[in-house]
Short mmCIF file of C-alpha atoms in Angstrom, two decimals:
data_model
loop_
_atom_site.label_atom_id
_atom_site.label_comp_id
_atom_site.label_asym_id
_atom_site.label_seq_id
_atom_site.Cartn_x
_atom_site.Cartn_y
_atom_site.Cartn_z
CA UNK A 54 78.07 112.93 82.88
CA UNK A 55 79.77 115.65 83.19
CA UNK A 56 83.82 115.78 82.24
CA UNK A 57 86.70 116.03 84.49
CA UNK A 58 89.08 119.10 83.52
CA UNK A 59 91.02 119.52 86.37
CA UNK A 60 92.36 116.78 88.27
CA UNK A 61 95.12 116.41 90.80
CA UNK A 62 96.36 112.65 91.59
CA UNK A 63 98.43 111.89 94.59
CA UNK A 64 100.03 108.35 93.79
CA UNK A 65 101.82 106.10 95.92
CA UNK A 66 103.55 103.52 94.12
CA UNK A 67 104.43 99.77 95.33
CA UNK A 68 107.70 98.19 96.82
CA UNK A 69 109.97 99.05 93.86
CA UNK A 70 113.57 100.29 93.64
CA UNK A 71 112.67 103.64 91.97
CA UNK A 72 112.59 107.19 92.90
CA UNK A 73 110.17 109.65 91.57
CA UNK A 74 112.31 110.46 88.83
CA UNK A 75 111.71 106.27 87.87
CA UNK A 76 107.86 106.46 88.14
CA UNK A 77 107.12 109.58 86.05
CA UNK A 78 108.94 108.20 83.19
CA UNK A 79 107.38 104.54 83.85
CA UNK A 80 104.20 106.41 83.71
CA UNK A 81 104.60 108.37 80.56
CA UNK A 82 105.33 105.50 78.78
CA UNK A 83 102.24 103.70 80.07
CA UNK A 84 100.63 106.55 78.77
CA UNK A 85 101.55 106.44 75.22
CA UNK A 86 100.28 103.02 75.27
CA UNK A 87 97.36 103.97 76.49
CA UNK A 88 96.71 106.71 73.87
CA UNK A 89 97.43 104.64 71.19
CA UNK A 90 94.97 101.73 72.49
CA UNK A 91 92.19 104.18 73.04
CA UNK A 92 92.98 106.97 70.36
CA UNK A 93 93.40 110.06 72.28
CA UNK A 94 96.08 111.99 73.16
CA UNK A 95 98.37 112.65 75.64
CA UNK A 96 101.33 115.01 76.64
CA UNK A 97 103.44 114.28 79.48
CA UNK A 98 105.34 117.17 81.50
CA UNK A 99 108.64 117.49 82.79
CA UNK A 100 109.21 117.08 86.81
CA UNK A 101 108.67 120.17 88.23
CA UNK A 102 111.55 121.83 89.54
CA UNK A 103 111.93 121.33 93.41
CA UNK A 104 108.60 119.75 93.94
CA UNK A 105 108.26 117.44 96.60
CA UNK A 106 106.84 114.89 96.48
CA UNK A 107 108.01 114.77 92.50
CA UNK A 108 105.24 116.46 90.57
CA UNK A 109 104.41 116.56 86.82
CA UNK A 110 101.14 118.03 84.83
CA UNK A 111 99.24 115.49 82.06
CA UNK A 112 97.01 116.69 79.97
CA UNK A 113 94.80 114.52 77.53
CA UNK A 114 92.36 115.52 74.88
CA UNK A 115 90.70 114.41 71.40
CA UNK A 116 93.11 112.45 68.96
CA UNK A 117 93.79 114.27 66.14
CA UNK A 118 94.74 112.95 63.06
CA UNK A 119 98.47 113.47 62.54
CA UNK A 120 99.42 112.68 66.17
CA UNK A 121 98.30 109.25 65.98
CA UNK A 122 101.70 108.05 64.03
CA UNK A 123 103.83 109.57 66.79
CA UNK A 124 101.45 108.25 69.71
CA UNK A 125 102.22 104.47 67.68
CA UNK A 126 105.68 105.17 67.68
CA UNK A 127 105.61 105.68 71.23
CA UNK A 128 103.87 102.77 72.20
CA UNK A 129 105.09 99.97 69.82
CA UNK A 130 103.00 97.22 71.93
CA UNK A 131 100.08 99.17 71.08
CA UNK A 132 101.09 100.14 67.54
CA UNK A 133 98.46 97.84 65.69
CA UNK A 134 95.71 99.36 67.09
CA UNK A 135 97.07 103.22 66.30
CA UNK A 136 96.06 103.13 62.75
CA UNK A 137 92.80 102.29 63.40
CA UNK A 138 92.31 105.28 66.32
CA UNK A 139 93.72 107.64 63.43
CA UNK A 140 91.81 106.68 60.81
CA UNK A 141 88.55 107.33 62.98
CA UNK A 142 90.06 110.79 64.01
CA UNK A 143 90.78 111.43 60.42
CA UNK A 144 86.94 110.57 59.63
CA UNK A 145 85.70 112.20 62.58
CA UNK A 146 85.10 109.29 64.86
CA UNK A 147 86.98 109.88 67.32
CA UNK A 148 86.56 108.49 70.79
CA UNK A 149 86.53 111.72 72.33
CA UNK A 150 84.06 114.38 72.18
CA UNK A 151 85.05 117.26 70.14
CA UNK A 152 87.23 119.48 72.10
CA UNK A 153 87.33 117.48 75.43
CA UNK A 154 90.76 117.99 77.35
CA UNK A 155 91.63 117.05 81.00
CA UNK A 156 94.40 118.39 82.92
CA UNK A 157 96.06 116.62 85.76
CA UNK A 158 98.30 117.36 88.12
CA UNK A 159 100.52 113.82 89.41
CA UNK A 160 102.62 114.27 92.85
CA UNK A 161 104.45 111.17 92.89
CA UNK A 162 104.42 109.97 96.61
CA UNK A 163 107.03 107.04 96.21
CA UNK A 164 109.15 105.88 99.07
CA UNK A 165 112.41 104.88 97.69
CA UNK A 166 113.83 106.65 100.27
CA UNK A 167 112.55 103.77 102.82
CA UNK A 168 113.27 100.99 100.31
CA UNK A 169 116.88 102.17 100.30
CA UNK A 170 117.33 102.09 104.24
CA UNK A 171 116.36 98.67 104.32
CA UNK A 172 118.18 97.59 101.15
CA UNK A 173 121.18 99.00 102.85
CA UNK A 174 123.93 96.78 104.49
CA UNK A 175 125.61 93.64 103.23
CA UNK A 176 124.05 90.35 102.38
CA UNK A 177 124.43 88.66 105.44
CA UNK A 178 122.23 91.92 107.39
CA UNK A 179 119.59 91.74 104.91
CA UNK A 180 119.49 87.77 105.07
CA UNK A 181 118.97 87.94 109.16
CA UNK A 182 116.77 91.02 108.85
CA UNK A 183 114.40 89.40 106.56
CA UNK A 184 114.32 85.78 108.86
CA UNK A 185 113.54 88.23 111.63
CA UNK A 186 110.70 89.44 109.62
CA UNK A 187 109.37 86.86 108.82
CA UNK A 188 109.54 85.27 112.59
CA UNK A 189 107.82 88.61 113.49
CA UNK A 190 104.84 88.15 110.92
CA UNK A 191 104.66 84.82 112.27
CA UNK A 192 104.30 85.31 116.03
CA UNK A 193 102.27 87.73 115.10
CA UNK A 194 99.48 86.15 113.11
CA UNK A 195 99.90 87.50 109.89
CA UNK A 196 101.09 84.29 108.18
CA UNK A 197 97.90 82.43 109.32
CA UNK A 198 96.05 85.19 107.96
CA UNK A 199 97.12 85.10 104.72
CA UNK A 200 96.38 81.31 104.73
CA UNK A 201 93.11 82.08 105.62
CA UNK A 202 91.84 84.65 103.49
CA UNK A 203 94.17 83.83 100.59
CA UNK A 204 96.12 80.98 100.31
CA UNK A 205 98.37 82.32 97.55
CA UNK A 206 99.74 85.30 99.31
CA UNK A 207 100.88 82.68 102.06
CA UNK A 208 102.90 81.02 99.86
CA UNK A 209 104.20 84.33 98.24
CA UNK A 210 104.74 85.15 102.06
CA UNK A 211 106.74 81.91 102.57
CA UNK A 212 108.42 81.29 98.79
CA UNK A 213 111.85 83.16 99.54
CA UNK A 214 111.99 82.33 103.16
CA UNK A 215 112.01 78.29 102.09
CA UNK A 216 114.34 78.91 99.16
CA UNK A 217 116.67 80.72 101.34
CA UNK A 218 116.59 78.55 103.96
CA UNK A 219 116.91 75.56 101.69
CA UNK A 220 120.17 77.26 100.14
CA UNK A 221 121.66 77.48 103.54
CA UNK A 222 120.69 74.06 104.64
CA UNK A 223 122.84 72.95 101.17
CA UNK A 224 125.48 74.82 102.21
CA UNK A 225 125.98 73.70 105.70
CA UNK A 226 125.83 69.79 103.98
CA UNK A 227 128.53 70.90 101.62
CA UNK A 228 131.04 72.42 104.47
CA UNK A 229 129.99 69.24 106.97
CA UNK A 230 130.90 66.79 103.78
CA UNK A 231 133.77 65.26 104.75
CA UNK A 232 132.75 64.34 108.29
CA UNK A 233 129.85 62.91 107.39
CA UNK A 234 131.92 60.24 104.74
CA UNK A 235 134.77 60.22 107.56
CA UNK A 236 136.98 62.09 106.12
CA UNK A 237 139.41 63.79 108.58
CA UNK A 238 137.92 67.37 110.23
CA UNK A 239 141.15 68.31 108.07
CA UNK A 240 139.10 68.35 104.72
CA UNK A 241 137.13 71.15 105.99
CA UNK A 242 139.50 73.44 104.77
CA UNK A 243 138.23 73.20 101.46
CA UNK A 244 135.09 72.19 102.21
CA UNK A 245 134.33 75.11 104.11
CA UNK A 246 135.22 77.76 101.33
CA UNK A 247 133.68 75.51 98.90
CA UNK A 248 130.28 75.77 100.77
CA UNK A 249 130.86 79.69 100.84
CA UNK A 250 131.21 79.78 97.16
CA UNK A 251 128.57 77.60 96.11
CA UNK A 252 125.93 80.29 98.80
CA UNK A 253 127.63 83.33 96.87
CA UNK A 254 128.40 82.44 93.42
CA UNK A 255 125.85 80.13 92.59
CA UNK A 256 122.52 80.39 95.07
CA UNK A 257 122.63 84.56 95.10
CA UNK A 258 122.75 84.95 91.31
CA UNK A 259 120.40 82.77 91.06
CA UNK A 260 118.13 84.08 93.77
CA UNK A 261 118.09 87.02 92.32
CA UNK A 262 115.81 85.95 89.25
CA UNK A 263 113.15 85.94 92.23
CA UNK A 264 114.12 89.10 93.73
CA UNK A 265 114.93 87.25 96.90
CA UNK A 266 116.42 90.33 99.03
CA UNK A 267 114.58 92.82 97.57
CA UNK A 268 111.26 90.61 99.18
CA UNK A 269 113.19 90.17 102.19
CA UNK A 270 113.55 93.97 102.34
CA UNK A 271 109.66 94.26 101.73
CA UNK A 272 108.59 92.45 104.79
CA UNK A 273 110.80 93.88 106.89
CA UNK A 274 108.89 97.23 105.72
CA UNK A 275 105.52 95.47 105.89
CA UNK A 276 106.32 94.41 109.67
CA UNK A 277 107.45 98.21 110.08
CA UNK A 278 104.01 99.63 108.59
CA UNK A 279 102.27 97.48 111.18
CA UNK A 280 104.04 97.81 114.34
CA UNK A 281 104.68 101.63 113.68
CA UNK A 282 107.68 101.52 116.49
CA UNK A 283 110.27 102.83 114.25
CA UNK A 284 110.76 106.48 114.43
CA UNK A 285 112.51 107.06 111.08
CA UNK A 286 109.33 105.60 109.51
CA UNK A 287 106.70 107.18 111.59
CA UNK A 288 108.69 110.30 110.64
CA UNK A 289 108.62 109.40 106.91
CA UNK A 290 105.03 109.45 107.33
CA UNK A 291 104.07 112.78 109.23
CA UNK A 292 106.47 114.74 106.31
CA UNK A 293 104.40 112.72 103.99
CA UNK A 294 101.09 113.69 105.25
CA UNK A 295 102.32 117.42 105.54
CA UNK A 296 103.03 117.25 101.76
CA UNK A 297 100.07 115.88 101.02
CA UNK A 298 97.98 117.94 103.12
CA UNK A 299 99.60 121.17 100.52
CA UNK A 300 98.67 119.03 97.30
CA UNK A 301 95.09 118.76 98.45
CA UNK A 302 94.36 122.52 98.85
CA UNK A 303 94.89 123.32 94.79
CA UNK A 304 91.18 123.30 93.33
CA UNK A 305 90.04 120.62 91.18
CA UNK A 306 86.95 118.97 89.75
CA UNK A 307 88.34 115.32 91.41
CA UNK A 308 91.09 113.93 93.56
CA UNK A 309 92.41 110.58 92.89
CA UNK A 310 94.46 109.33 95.48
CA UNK A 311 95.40 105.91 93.43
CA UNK A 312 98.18 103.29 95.68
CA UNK A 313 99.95 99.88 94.31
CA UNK A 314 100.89 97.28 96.34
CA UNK A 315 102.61 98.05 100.00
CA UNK A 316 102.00 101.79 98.72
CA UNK A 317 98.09 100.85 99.63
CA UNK A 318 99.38 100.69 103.61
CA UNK A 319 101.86 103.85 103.12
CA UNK A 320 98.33 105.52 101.54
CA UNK A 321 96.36 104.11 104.21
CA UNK A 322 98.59 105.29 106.95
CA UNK A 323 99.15 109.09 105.65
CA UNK A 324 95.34 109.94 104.60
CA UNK A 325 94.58 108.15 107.96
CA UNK A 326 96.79 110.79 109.42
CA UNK A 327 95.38 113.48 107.96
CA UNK A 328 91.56 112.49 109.03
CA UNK A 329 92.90 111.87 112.37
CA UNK A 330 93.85 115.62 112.92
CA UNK A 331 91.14 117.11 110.26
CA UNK A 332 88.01 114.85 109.97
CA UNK A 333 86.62 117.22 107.16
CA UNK A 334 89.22 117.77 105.38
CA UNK A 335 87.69 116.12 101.92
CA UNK A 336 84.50 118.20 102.78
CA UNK A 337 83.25 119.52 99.58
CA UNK A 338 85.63 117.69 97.51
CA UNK A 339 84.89 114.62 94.97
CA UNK A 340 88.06 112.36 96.00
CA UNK A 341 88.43 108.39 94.91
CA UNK A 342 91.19 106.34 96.91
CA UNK A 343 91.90 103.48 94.98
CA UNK A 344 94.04 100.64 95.81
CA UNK A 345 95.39 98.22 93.13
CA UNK A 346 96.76 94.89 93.38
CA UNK A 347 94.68 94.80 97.10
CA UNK A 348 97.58 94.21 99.65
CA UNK A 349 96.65 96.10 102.31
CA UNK A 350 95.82 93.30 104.47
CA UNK A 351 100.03 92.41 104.24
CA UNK A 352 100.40 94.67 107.05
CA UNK A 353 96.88 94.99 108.64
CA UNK A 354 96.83 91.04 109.49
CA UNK A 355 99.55 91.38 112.14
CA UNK A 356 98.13 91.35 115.71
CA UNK A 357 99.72 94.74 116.38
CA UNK A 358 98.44 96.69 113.18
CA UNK A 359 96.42 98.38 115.90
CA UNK A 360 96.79 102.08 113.90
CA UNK A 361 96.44 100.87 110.37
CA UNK A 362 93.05 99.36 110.86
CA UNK A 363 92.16 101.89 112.57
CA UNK A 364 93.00 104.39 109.74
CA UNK A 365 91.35 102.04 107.10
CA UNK A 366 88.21 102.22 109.02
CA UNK A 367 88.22 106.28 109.24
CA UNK A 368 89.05 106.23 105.06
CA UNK A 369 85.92 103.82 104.74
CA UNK A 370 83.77 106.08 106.70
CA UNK A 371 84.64 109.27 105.46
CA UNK A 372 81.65 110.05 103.45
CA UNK A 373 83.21 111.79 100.54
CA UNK A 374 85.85 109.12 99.33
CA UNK A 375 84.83 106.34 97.08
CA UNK A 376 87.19 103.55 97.74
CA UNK A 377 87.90 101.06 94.95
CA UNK A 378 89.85 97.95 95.43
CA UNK A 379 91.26 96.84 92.20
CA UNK A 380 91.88 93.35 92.14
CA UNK A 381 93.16 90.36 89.95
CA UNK A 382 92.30 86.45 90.08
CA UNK A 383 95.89 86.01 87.97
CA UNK A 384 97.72 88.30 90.32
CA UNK A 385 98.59 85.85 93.39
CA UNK A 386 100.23 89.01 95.06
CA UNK A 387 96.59 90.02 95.97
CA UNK A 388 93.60 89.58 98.55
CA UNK A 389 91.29 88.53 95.44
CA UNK A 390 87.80 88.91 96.83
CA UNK A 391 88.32 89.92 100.56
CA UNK A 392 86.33 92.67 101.65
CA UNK A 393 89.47 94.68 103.04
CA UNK A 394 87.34 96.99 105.83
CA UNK A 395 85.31 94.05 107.53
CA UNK A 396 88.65 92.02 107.66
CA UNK A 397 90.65 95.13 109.10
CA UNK A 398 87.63 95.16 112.00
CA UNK A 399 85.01 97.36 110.85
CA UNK A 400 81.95 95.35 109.87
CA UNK A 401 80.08 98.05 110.36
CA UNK A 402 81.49 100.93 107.71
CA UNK A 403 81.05 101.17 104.16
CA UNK A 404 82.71 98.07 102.21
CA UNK A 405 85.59 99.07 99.29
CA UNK A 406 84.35 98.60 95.93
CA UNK A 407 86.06 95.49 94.53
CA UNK A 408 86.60 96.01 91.06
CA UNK A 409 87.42 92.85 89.55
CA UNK A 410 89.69 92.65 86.63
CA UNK A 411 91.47 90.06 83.99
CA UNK A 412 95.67 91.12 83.10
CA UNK A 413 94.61 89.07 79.48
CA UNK A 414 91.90 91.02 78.89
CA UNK A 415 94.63 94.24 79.25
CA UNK A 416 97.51 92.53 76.54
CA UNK A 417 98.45 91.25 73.18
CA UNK A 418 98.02 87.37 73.52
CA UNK A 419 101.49 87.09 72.75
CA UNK A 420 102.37 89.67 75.29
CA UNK A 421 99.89 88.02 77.96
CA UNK A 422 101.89 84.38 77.48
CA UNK A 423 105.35 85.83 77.73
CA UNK A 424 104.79 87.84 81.37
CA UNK A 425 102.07 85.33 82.78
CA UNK A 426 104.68 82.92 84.62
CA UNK A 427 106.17 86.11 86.21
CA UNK A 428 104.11 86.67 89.13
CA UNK A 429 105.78 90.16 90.36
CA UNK A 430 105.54 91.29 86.45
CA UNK A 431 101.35 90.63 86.37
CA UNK A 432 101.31 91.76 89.67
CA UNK A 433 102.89 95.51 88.09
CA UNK A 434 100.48 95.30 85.03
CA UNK A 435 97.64 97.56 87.61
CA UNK A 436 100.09 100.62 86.96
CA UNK A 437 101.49 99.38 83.14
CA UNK A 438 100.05 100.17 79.68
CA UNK A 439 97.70 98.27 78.14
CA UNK A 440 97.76 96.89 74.29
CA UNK A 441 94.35 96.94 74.04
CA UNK A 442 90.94 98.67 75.29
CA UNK A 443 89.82 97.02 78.65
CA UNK A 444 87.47 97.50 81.74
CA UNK A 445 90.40 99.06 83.84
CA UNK A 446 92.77 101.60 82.45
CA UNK A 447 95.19 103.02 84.78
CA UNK A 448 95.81 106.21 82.50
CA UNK A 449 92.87 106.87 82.31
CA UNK A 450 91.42 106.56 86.10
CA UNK A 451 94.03 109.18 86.55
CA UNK A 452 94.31 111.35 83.45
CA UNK A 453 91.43 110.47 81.54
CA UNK A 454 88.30 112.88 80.64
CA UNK A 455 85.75 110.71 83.13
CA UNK A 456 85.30 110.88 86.52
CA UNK A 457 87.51 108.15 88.36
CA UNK A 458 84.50 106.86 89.64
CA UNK A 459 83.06 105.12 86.54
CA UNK A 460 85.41 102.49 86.83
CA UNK A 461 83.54 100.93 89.80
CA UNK A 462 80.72 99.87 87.00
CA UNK A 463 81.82 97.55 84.35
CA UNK A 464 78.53 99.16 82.11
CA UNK A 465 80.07 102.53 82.41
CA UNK A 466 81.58 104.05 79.67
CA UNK A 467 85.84 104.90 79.94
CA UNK A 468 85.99 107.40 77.13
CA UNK A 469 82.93 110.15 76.54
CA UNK A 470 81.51 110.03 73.23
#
C-alpha cells in the first residue's frame, strides 16, 4: 500500500467553547500521546499567521532513538509505553519503515464563533431559549426519533431539560411556602428572595457540573442547523464553504475531511454546499469524510431538516468520498449502529462505513475507570490521545503515514512496517 506524504485535513470540531487557537493545541497534545503509544514521531507547527480557517502543518515520520524520552515527556499518560517504542527504534524495530514521513496540512474549521452568539445573554435568555428548543425539536419529531433509533440520545436530549425544569418547579414551592402552611401572603417577602437564591446560588453551580447551558446552547444550534431560517448561520456557512472550497485546491495524495459531534451537521451542510454548486469538485481526488461520535441524525431527525438530508445524500453518492462513521457502544452521545444515509431518506445511496470502536480498548485501565461515568468526557475521547495502541487512532487517520481509509478494516494495518 502505498504511503500518504502529503495530506491536507479540513476538521470540524464538536459543540465546544474553543476557538481554533483551543483545538490546535488540544490536538498537539493528543499527538504526543499518540507518538509515544505507537513510537513514531511527530512535530506540531505553529498557527499560521492570518489563516482562516486556523491552519497548522504536522509532519510525522520514523521514531528515532533519542526523541522517544521527549515524546514520553510529552505525553505522561502514555509514558510507560515510550521506553518500549525507543528501545525498538534503538534496535531497529521501529514501527515505521525506514525513512517514511507524512506531511499534513490541518485547517481548523471550528465554530466558536456560533457557540458564542448563542452563549451570549444572561441566564434567564439562555434558560427560555433552550425550553424553546427543545419545544421546537419536539413538535418537530426529533425527540421521537431519537427514542426510536437510540434510546440513549433521548434521554441525553431530555436530561437537562428535566433537571432544569425540576429546579424551577423547587423554586416556585420554596417562594409559594408560606401560603401553602397558611402563613400570611406577608411571608413572601422572604420567601420569595429565598427561592431566588436557592435557583442561583445553589441549582446553577451545581448545574454546571452537567454543562446545563452550554447543552441548552447546543440545541438551540442543532434546531438552527435543521431549520436553516437564520441568516447569520446560513451566512456562517456560505464563508465556510468559500474557505473550504480554497483549502481543497492545494495538491495532495488524500483529503480527510474528519467532523466530531454537531461539527458532523456543520460538515454535512458546507461540503453539501459545495457539491450543490460543483458536483465534481472531488473528481480526481482520494478524499475520506469521516464523522466521529455519529450525531448527525441530532439535526437531520427534525421534520424540517429538508436541506441537511438532502446534502447527506449528495456526500453519500459522490463517488470519490469514502464516508466512515465512527461510532461507540460506551458513548451514549451517539447513533450506535444506525445506518445514518437510509435514516436521513436515501435508501438507495451508498451506506457510511460504521466503524465500530471500544473508548477501553483506547486507555490505561485506570484512566478508562476515572472518565467512564462522564458521558460528555468519553464522548470527546474520538478526537483525544490514546494510552495505548488501538483499532482507531485519531492522529493517525489524520497525520499518520496510511491512507485514512484503512481504518474502515479492523485487519488493516495503522502503522506500515
Amino acid at each position: 500500500m502505498k504511503l500518504i506524504e502529503k495530506r491536507v485535513v479540513l476538521h470540524f470540531p464538536g459543540f465546544e467553547p474553543l476557538d481554533g487557537v483551543a483545538h490546535r493545541a488540544r490536538y498537539e497534545r493528543s499527538a504526543r500521546q499518540s507518538a509515544a503509544a505507537w513510537g513514531y514521531s511527530v512535530e506540531t507547527g505553529a498557527p499560521e499567521a492570518g489563516s482562516d480557517p486556523l491552519s497548522f502543518g504536522v509532519t510525522t515520520g520514523e521514531w528515532a532513538a533519542e526523541v522517544a524520552p521527549a515524546a514520553a515527556e510529552a505525553a505522561p499518560v502514555a509514558a510507560d509505553v515510550a521506553p518500549v517504542a525507543a528501545d525498538k527504534a534503538a534496535a531497529g524495530e521501529g514501527t515505521g519503515s525506514p525513512g517514511w514521513q507524512t506531511k499534513s496540512r490541518i485547517h481548523m474549521v471550528d465554530h466558536d464563533a456560533l457557540v458564542s452568539r448563542l452563549r451570549d445573554g444572561n441566564t434567564l435568555s439562555q434558560i427560555m431559549v433552550g425550553f424553546r428548543s427543545c419545544a421546537e425539536i419536539m413538535l418537530e419529531g426529533g425527540m421521537r426519533g431519537y427514542f426510536r433509533h437510540a434510546w440513549r440520545f433521548g434521554l441525553f436530549f431530555l436530561f437537562p431539560f428535566l433537571l432544569t425544569a425540576l429546579a424551577i418547579a423547587l423554586t416556585a414551592q420554596i417562594a409559594i411556602m408560606p401560603f401553602a402552611l397558611g402563613f400570611s401572603p406577608w411571608h413572601m417577602l422572604w420567601s420569595g428572595p429565598l427561592a431566588l437564591c436557592f435557583f442561583i446560588f445553589a441549582f446553577l453551580p451545581f448545574s454546571e457540573r452537567f454543562h446545563t447551558l452550554h447543552l441548552f446552547a447546543d440545541w438551540a444550534m442543532a434546531v438552527a442547523l435543521g431549520r436553516m431560517d437564520r441568516t447569520d448561520f446560513n451566512n456562517w456557512l456560505e464563508d465556510r464553504a468559500a474557505v473550504v472550497r480554497k483549502a481543497l485546491d492545494e495538491q495532495a495524495d488524500e483529503y480527510v475531511i474528519s467532523s466530531h459531534s454537531m461539527g458532523s451537521s456543520v460538515a454535512a451542510h458546507v461540503i453539501g454546499i459545495l457539491l450543490e454548486r460543483e458536483p465534481e469538485i472531488f473528481k480526481g481526488k482520494r478524499v475520506v469524510f469521516a464523522t466521529l461520535g455519529s450525531a448527525i441524525l441530532q439535526c437531520a431527525l427534525m421534520s424540517s431538516a429538508t436541506l441537511l438530508r438532502a446534502r447527506v445524500g449528495l456526500i453519500a453518492r459522490c463517488p470519490e468520498i469514502s464516508w466512515l462513521d465512527v461510532q461507540c457502544l460506551t458513548d451514549s452521545i451517539n447513533f450506535y449502529k444506525v445506518p445514518v444515509v437510509a435514516v436521513s431518506g436515501h435508501t438507495d445511496a451508498p451506506e457510511a462505513k460504521m466503524i465500530l470502536i471500544r473508548v477501553k480498548q483506547m486507555l490505561t485501565r485506570e484512566h478508562y475507570r476515572k472518565i467512564r461515568k462522564d458521558q460528555l468526557r468519553v464522548h470527546r475521547q474520538y478526537v483525544l490521545g490514546p494510552d495505548l495502541k488501538a483499532s482507531f487512532d485519531f492522529t493517525l487517520m489524520t497525520a499518520g503515514p496510511m491512507p485514512a481509509s484503512v481504518f474502515a478494516s479492523p485487519d488493516e494495518k495503522r502503522m506500515p512496517g
